[in-house]
PDB file of C-alpha atoms and ligand atoms in Angstrom:
ATOM      1  CA  MET A   1      -2.245  -8.750  17.314  1.00 84.00           C
ATOM      2  CA  ARG A   2      -1.892  -6.818  14.090  1.00 96.00           C
ATOM      3  CA  LYS A   3      -5.143  -6.533  12.137  1.00 97.00           C
ATOM      4  CA  LYS A   4      -4.731  -7.671   8.541  1.00 97.00           C
ATOM      5  CA  PHE A   5      -5.124  -4.929   5.945  1.00 98.00           C
ATOM      6  CA  ILE A   6      -6.069  -5.618   2.323  1.00 98.00           C
ATOM      7  CA  ALA A   7      -5.954  -2.651  -0.060  1.00 98.00           C
ATOM      8  CA  GLY A   8      -6.889  -2.545  -3.737  1.00 98.00           C
ATOM      9  CA  ASN A   9      -4.789  -0.364  -6.001  1.00 98.00           C
ATOM     10  CA  TRP A  10      -6.915   0.288  -9.055  1.00 98.00           C
ATOM     11  CA  LYS A  11      -4.049   2.129 -10.801  1.00 98.00           C
ATOM     12  CA  MET A  12      -5.181   3.875 -14.036  1.00 98.00           C
ATOM     13  CA  PHE A  13      -8.100   1.512 -14.604  1.00 98.00           C
ATOM     14  CA  THR A  14     -11.908   1.695 -14.505  1.00 98.00           C
ATOM     15  CA  ASN A  15     -14.222   4.464 -15.611  1.00 98.00           C
ATOM     16  CA  ALA A  16     -16.884   6.400 -13.702  1.00 98.00           C
ATOM     17  CA  ALA A  17     -19.610   3.770 -13.959  1.00 98.00           C
ATOM     18  CA  GLY A  18     -17.176   0.871 -13.518  1.00 98.00           C
ATOM     19  CA  ALA A  19     -15.596   2.409 -10.424  1.00 98.00           C
ATOM     20  CA  GLU A  20     -18.995   2.865  -8.781  1.00 98.00           C
ATOM     21  CA  LYS A  21     -20.043  -0.671  -9.657  1.00 98.00           C
ATOM     22  CA  LEU A  22     -16.807  -2.204  -8.390  1.00 98.00           C
ATOM     23  CA  ALA A  23     -16.973  -0.239  -5.147  1.00 98.00           C
ATOM     24  CA  ALA A  24     -20.616  -1.245  -4.626  1.00 98.00           C
ATOM     25  CA  GLU A  25     -19.777  -4.926  -5.178  1.00 98.00           C
ATOM     26  CA  VAL A  26     -16.909  -4.747  -2.688  1.00 98.00           C
ATOM     27  CA  VAL A  27     -19.159  -3.103  -0.102  1.00 98.00           C
ATOM     28  CA  LYS A  28     -21.867  -5.708  -0.609  1.00 98.00           C
ATOM     29  CA  GLY A  29     -19.450  -8.631  -0.497  1.00 97.00           C
ATOM     30  CA  PHE A  30     -17.504  -7.415   2.512  1.00 96.00           C
ATOM     31  CA  GLY A  31     -20.577  -6.591   4.597  1.00 94.00           C
ATOM     32  CA  PRO A  32     -20.167  -5.726   8.267  1.00 95.00           C
ATOM     33  CA  GLU A  33     -16.838  -7.613   8.569  1.00 94.00           C
ATOM     34  CA  THR A  34     -14.545  -5.943  11.092  1.00 94.00           C
ATOM     35  CA  ARG A  35     -11.857  -8.605  11.610  1.00 96.00           C
ATOM     36  CA  ILE A  36      -9.774  -7.120   8.821  1.00 97.00           C
ATOM     37  CA  THR A  37      -9.328  -3.663   7.319  1.00 98.00           C
ATOM     38  CA  ILE A  38     -10.123  -3.234   3.656  1.00 98.00           C
ATOM     39  CA  ALA A  39      -9.575  -0.237   1.410  1.00 98.00           C
ATOM     40  CA  VAL A  40      -9.896   0.637  -2.262  1.00 98.00           C
ATOM     41  CA  CYS A  41      -7.724   3.199  -4.054  1.00 99.00           C
ATOM     42  CA  PRO A  42      -9.412   4.434  -7.249  1.00 99.00           C
ATOM     43  CA  PRO A  43      -7.967   6.975  -9.682  1.00 98.00           C
ATOM     44  CA  PHE A  44      -8.324  10.619  -8.591  1.00 98.00           C
ATOM     45  CA  PRO A  45     -11.344  11.508 -10.780  1.00 98.00           C
ATOM     46  CA  TYR A  46     -13.445   8.740  -9.209  1.00 98.00           C
ATOM     47  CA  LEU A  47     -12.525   9.231  -5.552  1.00 98.00           C
ATOM     48  CA  GLU A  48     -15.512  11.346  -4.726  1.00 98.00           C
ATOM     49  CA  ARG A  49     -18.113   9.119  -6.355  1.00 98.00           C
ATOM     50  CA  VAL A  50     -16.545   6.021  -4.797  1.00 98.00           C
ATOM     51  CA  ALA A  51     -16.599   7.811  -1.424  1.00 98.00           C
ATOM     52  CA  VAL A  52     -20.367   8.162  -1.802  1.00 98.00           C
ATOM     53  CA  VAL A  53     -20.722   4.432  -2.483  1.00 98.00           C
ATOM     54  CA  LEU A  54     -18.514   3.525   0.511  1.00 98.00           C
ATOM     55  CA  ARG A  55     -20.331   5.806   2.948  1.00 98.00           C
ATOM     56  CA  GLY A  56     -21.593   3.908   5.976  1.00 97.00           C
ATOM     57  CA  SER A  57     -19.646   0.761   5.037  1.00 98.00           C
ATOM     58  CA  GLN A  58     -16.481  -0.787   6.518  1.00 97.00           C
ATOM     59  CA  VAL A  59     -14.578  -0.248   3.264  1.00 98.00           C
ATOM     60  CA  GLU A  60     -12.106   2.632   3.468  1.00 98.00           C
ATOM     61  CA  LEU A  61     -10.956   4.962   0.722  1.00 98.00           C
ATOM     62  CA  GLY A  62      -7.393   5.633  -0.394  1.00 99.00           C
ATOM     63  CA  ALA A  63      -5.675   7.659  -3.089  1.00 99.00           C
ATOM     64  CA  GLN A  64      -2.705   6.593  -5.182  1.00 98.00           C
ATOM     65  CA  ASN A  65      -0.560   9.697  -4.843  1.00 98.00           C
ATOM     66  CA  LEU A  66      -0.393  13.296  -3.621  1.00 98.00           C
ATOM     67  CA  TYR A  67       1.749  16.383  -4.000  1.00 98.00           C
ATOM     68  CA  PRO A  68       3.646  17.428  -0.870  1.00 98.00           C
ATOM     69  CA  GLU A  69       2.444  21.026  -0.568  1.00 98.00           C
ATOM     70  CA  LYS A  70      -0.626  22.512   1.116  1.00 97.00           C
ATOM     71  CA  GLU A  71      -1.676  24.468  -1.973  1.00 98.00           C
ATOM     72  CA  GLY A  72      -0.160  26.581  -4.694  1.00 98.00           C
ATOM     73  CA  ALA A  73       0.743  26.881  -8.337  1.00 98.00           C
ATOM     74  CA  PHE A  74       1.318  23.174  -8.990  1.00 98.00           C
ATOM     75  CA  THR A  75      -0.647  22.526 -12.154  1.00 98.00           C
ATOM     76  CA  GLY A  76      -2.116  19.063 -12.295  1.00 98.00           C
ATOM     77  CA  GLU A  77      -1.257  18.110  -8.715  1.00 98.00           C
ATOM     78  CA  VAL A  78      -3.447  17.143  -5.757  1.00 98.00           C
ATOM     79  CA  SER A  79      -2.840  18.157  -2.139  1.00 98.00           C
ATOM     80  CA  PRO A  80      -3.264  16.087   1.035  1.00 98.00           C
ATOM     81  CA  ALA A  81      -6.132  18.336   2.159  1.00 98.00           C
ATOM     82  CA  MET A  82      -7.974  17.732  -1.110  1.00 98.00           C
ATOM     83  CA  LEU A  83      -7.750  13.988  -0.546  1.00 98.00           C
ATOM     84  CA  LEU A  84      -9.131  14.349   2.971  1.00 98.00           C
ATOM     85  CA  ASP A  85     -11.830  16.628   1.621  1.00 98.00           C
ATOM     86  CA  VAL A  86     -13.164  13.950  -0.716  1.00 98.00           C
ATOM     87  CA  GLY A  87     -13.120  11.289   1.980  1.00 98.00           C
ATOM     88  CA  CYS A  88      -9.729   9.593   1.695  1.00 98.00           C
ATOM     89  CA  ARG A  89      -8.185   8.006   4.760  1.00 98.00           C
ATOM     90  CA  HIS A  90      -5.164   6.432   3.050  1.00 99.00           C
ATOM     91  CA  VAL A  91      -2.653   7.359   0.395  1.00 99.00           C
ATOM     92  CA  ILE A  92      -0.236   5.061  -1.439  1.00 99.00           C
ATOM     93  CA  LEU A  93       3.223   6.624  -1.695  1.00 98.00           C
ATOM     94  CA  GLY A  94       6.450   5.467  -3.302  1.00 98.00           C
ATOM     95  CA  HIS A  95       4.817   2.898  -5.556  1.00 98.00           C
ATOM     96  CA  SER A  96       7.435   1.352  -7.836  1.00 98.00           C
ATOM     97  CA  GLU A  97       5.568   2.529 -10.919  1.00 98.00           C
ATOM     98  CA  ARG A  98       6.045   6.092  -9.690  1.00 98.00           C
ATOM     99  CA  ARG A  99       9.655   5.439  -8.710  1.00 98.00           C
ATOM    100  CA  HIS A 100      10.600   3.773 -11.989  1.00 96.00           C
ATOM    101  CA  LYS A 101       8.249   5.229 -14.611  1.00 97.00           C
ATOM    102  CA  LEU A 102       7.963   8.755 -13.220  1.00 97.00           C
ATOM    103  CA  GLY A 103      11.392   9.116 -11.648  1.00 97.00           C
ATOM    104  CA  GLU A 104      10.323   9.693  -8.039  1.00 98.00           C
ATOM    105  CA  THR A 105      13.272   9.742  -5.649  1.00 98.00           C
ATOM    106  CA  ASP A 106      13.431   8.676  -2.007  1.00 98.00           C
ATOM    107  CA  ALA A 107      13.818  12.344  -1.032  1.00 98.00           C
ATOM    108  CA  PHE A 108      10.648  13.362  -2.884  1.00 98.00           C
ATOM    109  CA  ILE A 109       8.757  10.391  -1.476  1.00 98.00           C
ATOM    110  CA  ASN A 110       9.922  11.365   2.010  1.00 98.00           C
ATOM    111  CA  ARG A 111       8.450  14.858   1.499  1.00 98.00           C
ATOM    112  CA  LYS A 112       5.169  13.226   0.526  1.00 98.00           C
ATOM    113  CA  VAL A 113       5.222  10.983   3.605  1.00 98.00           C
ATOM    114  CA  HIS A 114       5.641  14.030   5.861  1.00 98.00           C
ATOM    115  CA  ALA A 115       2.966  16.007   4.017  1.00 98.00           C
ATOM    116  CA  ALA A 116       0.491  13.130   4.247  1.00 98.00           C
ATOM    117  CA  LEU A 117       1.111  12.373   7.908  1.00 98.00           C
ATOM    118  CA  SER A 118       0.992  15.980   9.018  1.00 98.00           C
ATOM    119  CA  ALA A 119      -2.301  16.472   7.173  1.00 98.00           C
ATOM    120  CA  GLY A 120      -3.775  13.473   8.995  1.00 98.00           C
ATOM    121  CA  LEU A 121      -3.721  10.865   6.237  1.00 98.00           C
ATOM    122  CA  HIS A 122      -2.616   7.267   6.712  1.00 98.00           C
ATOM    123  CA  VAL A 123       0.268   6.271   4.470  1.00 98.00           C
ATOM    124  CA  ILE A 124       0.955   3.048   2.581  1.00 99.00           C
ATOM    125  CA  LEU A 125       4.668   3.391   1.799  1.00 98.00           C
ATOM    126  CA  CYS A 126       5.872   0.994  -0.903  1.00 98.00           C
ATOM    127  CA  VAL A 127       9.389  -0.368  -1.084  1.00 98.00           C
ATOM    128  CA  GLY A 128      10.852  -3.114  -3.232  1.00 98.00           C
ATOM    129  CA  GLU A 129      13.798  -4.264  -5.293  1.00 98.00           C
ATOM    130  CA  THR A 130      14.060  -4.849  -9.041  1.00 97.00           C
ATOM    131  CA  LEU A 131      14.955  -8.251 -10.465  1.00 95.00           C
ATOM    132  CA  ALA A 132      18.493  -7.081 -11.268  1.00 96.00           C
ATOM    133  CA  GLU A 133      18.921  -5.905  -7.683  1.00 97.00           C
ATOM    134  CA  ARG A 134      17.657  -9.219  -6.295  1.00 96.00           C
ATOM    135  CA  GLU A 135      19.922 -11.203  -8.601  1.00 95.00           C
ATOM    136  CA  ALA A 136      22.879  -9.055  -7.521  1.00 97.00           C
ATOM    137  CA  ASN A 137      22.081  -9.831  -3.867  1.00 97.00           C
ATOM    138  CA  GLN A 138      21.171  -6.207  -3.256  1.00 98.00           C
ATOM    139  CA  THR A 139      17.653  -6.767  -1.921  1.00 98.00           C
ATOM    140  CA  GLU A 140      18.350  -5.877   1.705  1.00 98.00           C
ATOM    141  CA  LYS A 141      20.512  -2.923   0.758  1.00 98.00           C
ATOM    142  CA  VAL A 142      17.809  -1.511  -1.537  1.00 98.00           C
ATOM    143  CA  LEU A 143      15.061  -2.059   1.030  1.00 98.00           C
ATOM    144  CA  ASP A 144      17.174  -0.506   3.750  1.00 98.00           C
ATOM    145  CA  THR A 145      17.905   2.586   1.652  1.00 98.00           C
ATOM    146  CA  GLN A 146      14.267   3.059   0.590  1.00 98.00           C
ATOM    147  CA  LEU A 147      13.102   2.542   4.158  1.00 98.00           C
ATOM    148  CA  THR A 148      15.685   4.767   5.820  1.00 98.00           C
ATOM    149  CA  ASN A 149      15.282   7.601   3.333  1.00 98.00           C
ATOM    150  CA  GLY A 150      11.526   7.237   2.993  1.00 98.00           C
ATOM    151  CA  LEU A 151      11.047   7.412   6.752  1.00 98.00           C
ATOM    152  CA  SER A 152      13.701  10.035   7.435  1.00 98.00           C
ATOM    153  CA  GLY A 153      12.440  12.380  10.164  1.00 97.00           C
ATOM    154  CA  VAL A 154       9.283  10.332  10.836  1.00 97.00           C
ATOM    155  CA  SER A 155       8.729   9.778  14.565  1.00 96.00           C
ATOM    156  CA  ALA A 156       7.893   6.444  16.175  1.00 94.00           C
ATOM    157  CA  GLU A 157       4.459   7.882  17.110  1.00 94.00           C
ATOM    158  CA  ALA A 158       3.708   8.907  13.520  1.00 96.00           C
ATOM    159  CA  LEU A 159       4.518   5.354  12.415  1.00 96.00           C
ATOM    160  CA  SER A 160       1.201   4.258  13.895  1.00 95.00           C
ATOM    161  CA  ARG A 161      -0.407   5.889  10.836  1.00 98.00           C
ATOM    162  CA  LEU A 162       1.929   4.260   8.361  1.00 98.00           C
ATOM    163  CA  VAL A 163       1.838   0.871   6.694  1.00 98.00           C
ATOM    164  CA  LEU A 164       4.736  -0.511   4.687  1.00 98.00           C
ATOM    165  CA  ALA A 165       4.106  -2.431   1.489  1.00 98.00           C
ATOM    166  CA  TYR A 166       6.860  -4.748   0.344  1.00 98.00           C
ATOM    167  CA  GLU A 167       6.419  -4.926  -3.407  1.00 98.00           C
ATOM    168  CA  PRO A 168       9.209  -6.646  -5.310  1.00 98.00           C
ATOM    169  CA  VAL A 169       9.190  -4.876  -8.682  1.00 97.00           C
ATOM    170  CA  TRP A 170       9.666  -8.163 -10.540  1.00 96.00           C
ATOM    171  CA  ALA A 171       6.407  -9.465  -9.091  1.00 96.00           C
ATOM    172  CA  ILE A 172       4.169  -6.503  -9.919  1.00 95.00           C
ATOM    173  CA  GLY A 173       1.738  -7.193 -12.730  1.00 92.00           C
ATOM    174  CA  THR A 174       3.892 -10.090 -13.937  1.00 93.00           C
ATOM    175  CA  GLY A 175       1.932 -13.006 -12.546  1.00 90.00           C
ATOM    176  CA  ARG A 176       5.124 -14.042 -10.778  1.00 90.00           C
ATOM    177  CA  ASN A 177       4.627 -13.566  -7.040  1.00 89.00           C
ATOM    178  CA  ALA A 178       7.349 -13.805  -4.435  1.00 93.00           C
ATOM    179  CA  THR A 179       7.295 -17.150  -2.678  1.00 97.00           C
ATOM    180  CA  PRO A 180       5.883 -17.034   0.850  1.00 97.00           C
ATOM    181  CA  GLU A 181       9.454 -17.601   2.111  1.00 98.00           C
ATOM    182  CA  GLN A 182      10.860 -14.714   0.060  1.00 98.00           C
ATOM    183  CA  ALA A 183       8.074 -12.440   1.273  1.00 98.00           C
ATOM    184  CA  GLN A 184       8.538 -13.491   4.895  1.00 98.00           C
ATOM    185  CA  GLU A 185      12.290 -12.940   4.694  1.00 98.00           C
ATOM    186  CA  ALA A 186      11.907  -9.424   3.310  1.00 98.00           C
ATOM    187  CA  HIS A 187       9.134  -8.531   5.770  1.00 98.00           C
ATOM    188  CA  ALA A 188      11.147  -9.779   8.747  1.00 98.00           C
ATOM    189  CA  PHE A 189      14.112  -7.741   7.537  1.00 98.00           C
ATOM    190  CA  LEU A 190      11.978  -4.592   7.198  1.00 98.00           C
ATOM    191  CA  ARG A 191      10.490  -5.102  10.651  1.00 98.00           C
ATOM    192  CA  ARG A 192      13.950  -5.565  12.156  1.00 98.00           C
ATOM    193  CA  ARG A 193      15.185  -2.370  10.524  1.00 98.00           C
ATOM    194  CA  VAL A 194      12.162  -0.417  11.774  1.00 98.00           C
ATOM    195  CA  GLY A 195      12.894  -1.839  15.223  1.00 97.00           C
ATOM    196  CA  ASP A 196      16.492  -0.615  15.048  1.00 96.00           C
ATOM    197  CA  ARG A 197      15.234   2.839  14.086  1.00 94.00           C
ATOM    198  CA  CYS A 198      12.115   3.284  16.164  1.00 95.00           C
ATOM    199  CA  GLY A 199      12.209   0.651  18.857  1.00 95.00           C
ATOM    200  CA  PRO A 200      10.661  -2.791  19.299  1.00 96.00           C
ATOM    201  CA  LYS A 201       7.140  -1.584  20.073  1.00 96.00           C
ATOM    202  CA  ALA A 202       6.796   0.436  16.871  1.00 96.00           C
ATOM    203  CA  ALA A 203       8.223  -2.501  14.895  1.00 97.00           C
ATOM    204  CA  GLN A 204       5.875  -4.969  16.537  1.00 97.00           C
ATOM    205  CA  ASN A 205       2.825  -2.826  15.788  1.00 97.00           C
ATOM    206  CA  LEU A 206       3.803  -1.950  12.222  1.00 98.00           C
ATOM    207  CA  LEU A 207       1.681  -3.466   9.458  1.00 98.00           C
ATOM    208  CA  ILE A 208       3.645  -4.711   6.454  1.00 98.00           C
ATOM    209  CA  GLN A 209       1.621  -5.612   3.369  1.00 98.00           C
ATOM    210  CA  TYR A 210       2.918  -7.759   0.547  1.00 98.00           C
ATOM    211  CA  GLY A 211       2.194  -6.654  -3.021  1.00 97.00           C
ATOM    212  CA  GLY A 212       2.976  -8.245  -6.362  1.00 97.00           C
ATOM    213  CA  SER A 213       0.670 -10.641  -8.228  1.00 96.00           C
ATOM    214  CA  VAL A 214      -1.436 -11.484  -5.180  1.00 97.00           C
ATOM    215  CA  LYS A 215      -4.320 -13.651  -6.394  1.00 97.00           C
ATOM    216  CA  PRO A 216      -6.990 -15.725  -4.647  1.00 97.00           C
ATOM    217  CA  ASP A 217      -4.946 -18.893  -5.124  1.00 97.00           C
ATOM    218  CA  ASN A 218      -1.718 -17.611  -3.553  1.00 97.00           C
ATOM    219  CA  ALA A 219      -3.200 -15.236  -0.979  1.00 98.00           C
ATOM    220  CA  ARG A 220      -3.471 -17.651   1.899  1.00 98.00           C
ATOM    221  CA  SER A 221       0.093 -18.970   1.674  1.00 98.00           C
ATOM    222  CA  LEU A 222       1.477 -15.417   1.536  1.00 97.00           C
ATOM    223  CA  LEU A 223      -0.825 -13.922   4.140  1.00 97.00           C
ATOM    224  CA  THR A 224      -0.252 -16.604   6.746  1.00 97.00           C
ATOM    225  CA  GLN A 225       3.445 -15.797   6.992  1.00 98.00           C
ATOM    226  CA  PRO A 226       4.115 -14.358  10.448  1.00 98.00           C
ATOM    227  CA  ASP A 227       5.342 -10.960   9.231  1.00 98.00           C
ATOM    228  CA  VAL A 228       2.915 -10.549   6.317  1.00 98.00           C
ATOM    229  CA  ASP A 229       0.071  -8.398   7.615  1.00 98.00           C
ATOM    230  CA  GLY A 230      -1.958  -7.911   4.483  1.00 98.00           C
ATOM    231  CA  ALA A 231      -1.776  -7.282   0.782  1.00 98.00           C
ATOM    232  CA  LEU A 232      -1.641  -4.426  -1.675  1.00 98.00           C
ATOM    233  CA  VAL A 233      -3.496  -5.868  -4.633  1.00 98.00           C
ATOM    234  CA  GLY A 234      -3.321  -4.487  -8.162  1.00 98.00           C
ATOM    235  CA  GLY A 235      -4.789  -6.545 -11.001  1.00 98.00           C
ATOM    236  CA  ALA A 236      -6.910  -8.810  -8.822  1.00 98.00           C
ATOM    237  CA  SER A 237      -8.565  -5.819  -7.134  1.00 98.00           C
ATOM    238  CA  LEU A 238     -10.294  -4.856 -10.391  1.00 98.00           C
ATOM    239  CA  GLN A 239     -12.809  -7.690  -9.987  1.00 98.00           C
ATOM    240  CA  ALA A 240     -14.802  -7.656  -6.766  1.00 98.00           C
ATOM    241  CA  GLY A 241     -14.865 -11.469  -6.705  1.00 98.00           C
ATOM    242  CA  SER A 242     -11.101 -11.963  -6.745  1.00 98.00           C
ATOM    243  CA  PHE A 243     -10.476  -9.028  -4.395  1.00 98.00           C
ATOM    244  CA  LEU A 244     -12.969 -10.388  -1.876  1.00 98.00           C
ATOM    245  CA  ASP A 245     -11.575 -13.902  -2.192  1.00 98.00           C
ATOM    246  CA  ILE A 246      -8.126 -12.502  -1.275  1.00 98.00           C
ATOM    247  CA  ALA A 247      -9.627 -10.722   1.713  1.00 97.00           C
ATOM    248  CA  ARG A 248     -11.488 -13.875   2.781  1.00 96.00           C
ATOM    249  CA  ALA A 249      -8.250 -15.856   2.628  1.00 95.00           C
ATOM    250  CA  VAL A 250      -7.156 -14.171   5.865  1.00 91.00           C
ATOM    251  CA  LEU A 251     -10.370 -14.758   7.810  1.00 90.00           C
TER     252      LEU A 251
HETATM  253  P1  PGA B 301      -0.368  -6.507  -9.006  1.00 61.63           P
HETATM  254  O1  PGA B 301       0.019  -5.023  -8.506  1.00 61.63           O
HETATM  255  O2  PGA B 301      -1.190  -7.137  -7.913  1.00 61.63           O
HETATM  256  O3  PGA B 301      -1.137  -6.297 -10.283  1.00 61.63           O
HETATM  257  O4  PGA B 301       0.915  -7.233  -9.231  1.00 61.63           O
HETATM  258  C1  PGA B 301       0.368  -4.761  -7.182  1.00 61.63           C
HETATM  259  C2  PGA B 301       0.683  -3.286  -7.008  1.00 61.63           C
HETATM  260  O5  PGA B 301       1.250  -2.697  -7.916  1.00 61.63           O
HETATM  261  O6  PGA B 301       0.352  -2.668  -5.977  1.00 61.63           O
END
């Protein structure tokens, strides 16, 4: 049985006081629940103060990015070790906003995946097609390319510390979520491809989150699909109430 995993991607939102308050509300609302995994991913400047709020709770901490070097003259960048140092367990990599707004390539994302895994972080690797790609029937081809290149050189063992997030670009922040059937189809495809690459056991154990306009009212129908193992939540993770309602939808 794969344990459902709900992660909140706060993107470039909140401020110091708001991040602490939101984290505290999530901790309080989630309580000692252990049937699912839950994580929040605040902006870099608030990681450390959110880590303090999360201490002793079941809520885990993630970052939204890293730079794939141990240290060095990389002005403005953050290393895997720094994330671990401030209490992160997870890191989101390959988010479509970084692919499309900041020009990140599969090769660069693959370097980040290796850097994160070898430092001991857990990776949430995002993949997903644009609307034009879906309409041109390219969804599987795009997912296959992002998956194959993103995971290049990653062993089946290392996959136990990696979660995939299927995030159709046309559904992110648009209020237009994939239907449960579209999500299931893409997730089943991704799992099959991981199976081809790394064997049936790794594929069976792999968590695949869905992301893209997940809200309390659509969470249950998406999260009860057989290959949907959780959610990467953007907008709705900025209110503790809606984030917790999404998490409760899988209990
Ligand atoms: P959204 O974002 O829930 O606001 O659509 C999801 C994501 O970008 O991870």
